[in-house]
Amino acid sequence: MADCIFCKIAAGEVNAKVVYEDADTLAFLDLNPQAPTHALVIPRRHIPSLTAAEDTDAELLGKLQLAAARTAKVLKAESAFRLVTNNGKAAGQSVDHLHYHLLAGRKLLWPPG
Ligand code: 5GP
Ligand code: ZN
């Protein structure tokens, strides 16, 4: 999608610190980290949010979960991390390209704020 910052990162048109990638997904460090380890895991293909995903996206969503687990291993965070998506503006979504936040490296409170 032309105006999407995460599509541009996936296309290599905008720089990001990529920590994991495969044919369908990409993970890179968040520009404004909320924990010592904070990566964003995205599908390369533009899907606006989790609720915008369709039945035909099922395989890609599975790959995204696996990519998150692999990213956690790359970042040596596999023993303790949080994976979260903000779905909708009121939930804090500011970039309309599906992404999971992978947070680790500090005590993660529950319930989250
Ligand atoms: P959201 O608020 O949509 O759940 O998460 C969007 C995240 O993307 C935010 O944590 C924000 O810091 C991050 N972000 C926004 N623009 C960029 C960018 O250009 N590069 C990187 N690496 N992260 C970004
Ligand atoms: Zn996009």
Tab-separated table of C-alpha atoms in Angstrom, residues 21-70:
chain	number	residue	atom	x	y	z
A	21	GLU	CA	12.782	-12.057	7.966
A	22	ASP	CA	11.439	-14.733	5.693
A	23	ALA	CA	9.405	-14.805	2.495
A	24	ASP	CA	6.151	-13.729	4.147
A	25	THR	CA	7.063	-11.878	7.336
A	26	LEU	CA	9.502	-9.399	8.802
A	27	ALA	CA	10.502	-8.312	12.302
A	28	PHE	CA	12.308	-5.089	13.152
A	29	LEU	CA	13.069	-3.043	16.255
A	30	ASP	CA	10.503	-0.438	17.309
A	31	LEU	CA	11.633	3.173	16.833
A	32	ASN	CA	10.226	4.105	20.250
A	33	PRO	CA	10.900	1.046	22.431
A	34	GLN	CA	8.667	0.400	25.444
A	35	ALA	CA	10.945	-2.301	26.859
A	36	PRO	CA	14.650	-3.220	26.556
A	37	THR	CA	13.581	-5.617	23.797
A	38	HIS	CA	10.781	-4.286	21.582
A	39	ALA	CA	10.323	-5.643	18.072
A	40	LEU	CA	7.425	-5.410	15.629
A	41	VAL	CA	6.472	-8.536	13.710
A	42	ILE	CA	4.539	-7.918	10.491
A	43	PRO	CA	3.297	-9.720	7.412
A	44	ARG	CA	4.975	-8.354	4.259
A	45	ARG	CA	1.547	-8.109	2.668
A	46	HIS	CA	-0.598	-5.181	3.770
A	47	ILE	CA	-3.404	-6.242	6.116
A	48	PRO	CA	-4.778	-3.210	8.041
A	49	SER	CA	-5.436	-5.006	11.336
A	50	LEU	CA	-6.235	-8.404	12.822
A	51	THR	CA	-9.981	-7.847	12.376
A	52	ALA	CA	-9.359	-7.001	8.713
A	53	ALA	CA	-7.831	-10.447	8.158
A	54	GLU	CA	-9.907	-12.903	6.141
A	55	ASP	CA	-10.193	-16.684	5.927
A	56	THR	CA	-7.710	-16.636	3.055
A	57	ASP	CA	-5.146	-15.069	5.442
A	58	ALA	CA	-5.212	-18.043	7.832
A	59	GLU	CA	-1.912	-19.522	6.640
A	60	LEU	CA	-0.201	-16.139	6.753
A	61	LEU	CA	-1.453	-15.529	10.298
A	62	GLY	CA	0.015	-18.858	11.340
A	63	LYS	CA	3.324	-17.929	9.773
A	64	LEU	CA	3.219	-14.632	11.632
A	65	GLN	CA	2.927	-16.459	14.956
A	66	LEU	CA	5.871	-18.669	14.068
A	67	ALA	CA	7.854	-15.623	12.952
A	68	ALA	CA	7.178	-14.043	16.357
A	69	ALA	CA	8.501	-17.122	18.145
A	70	ARG	CA	11.586	-17.164	15.936
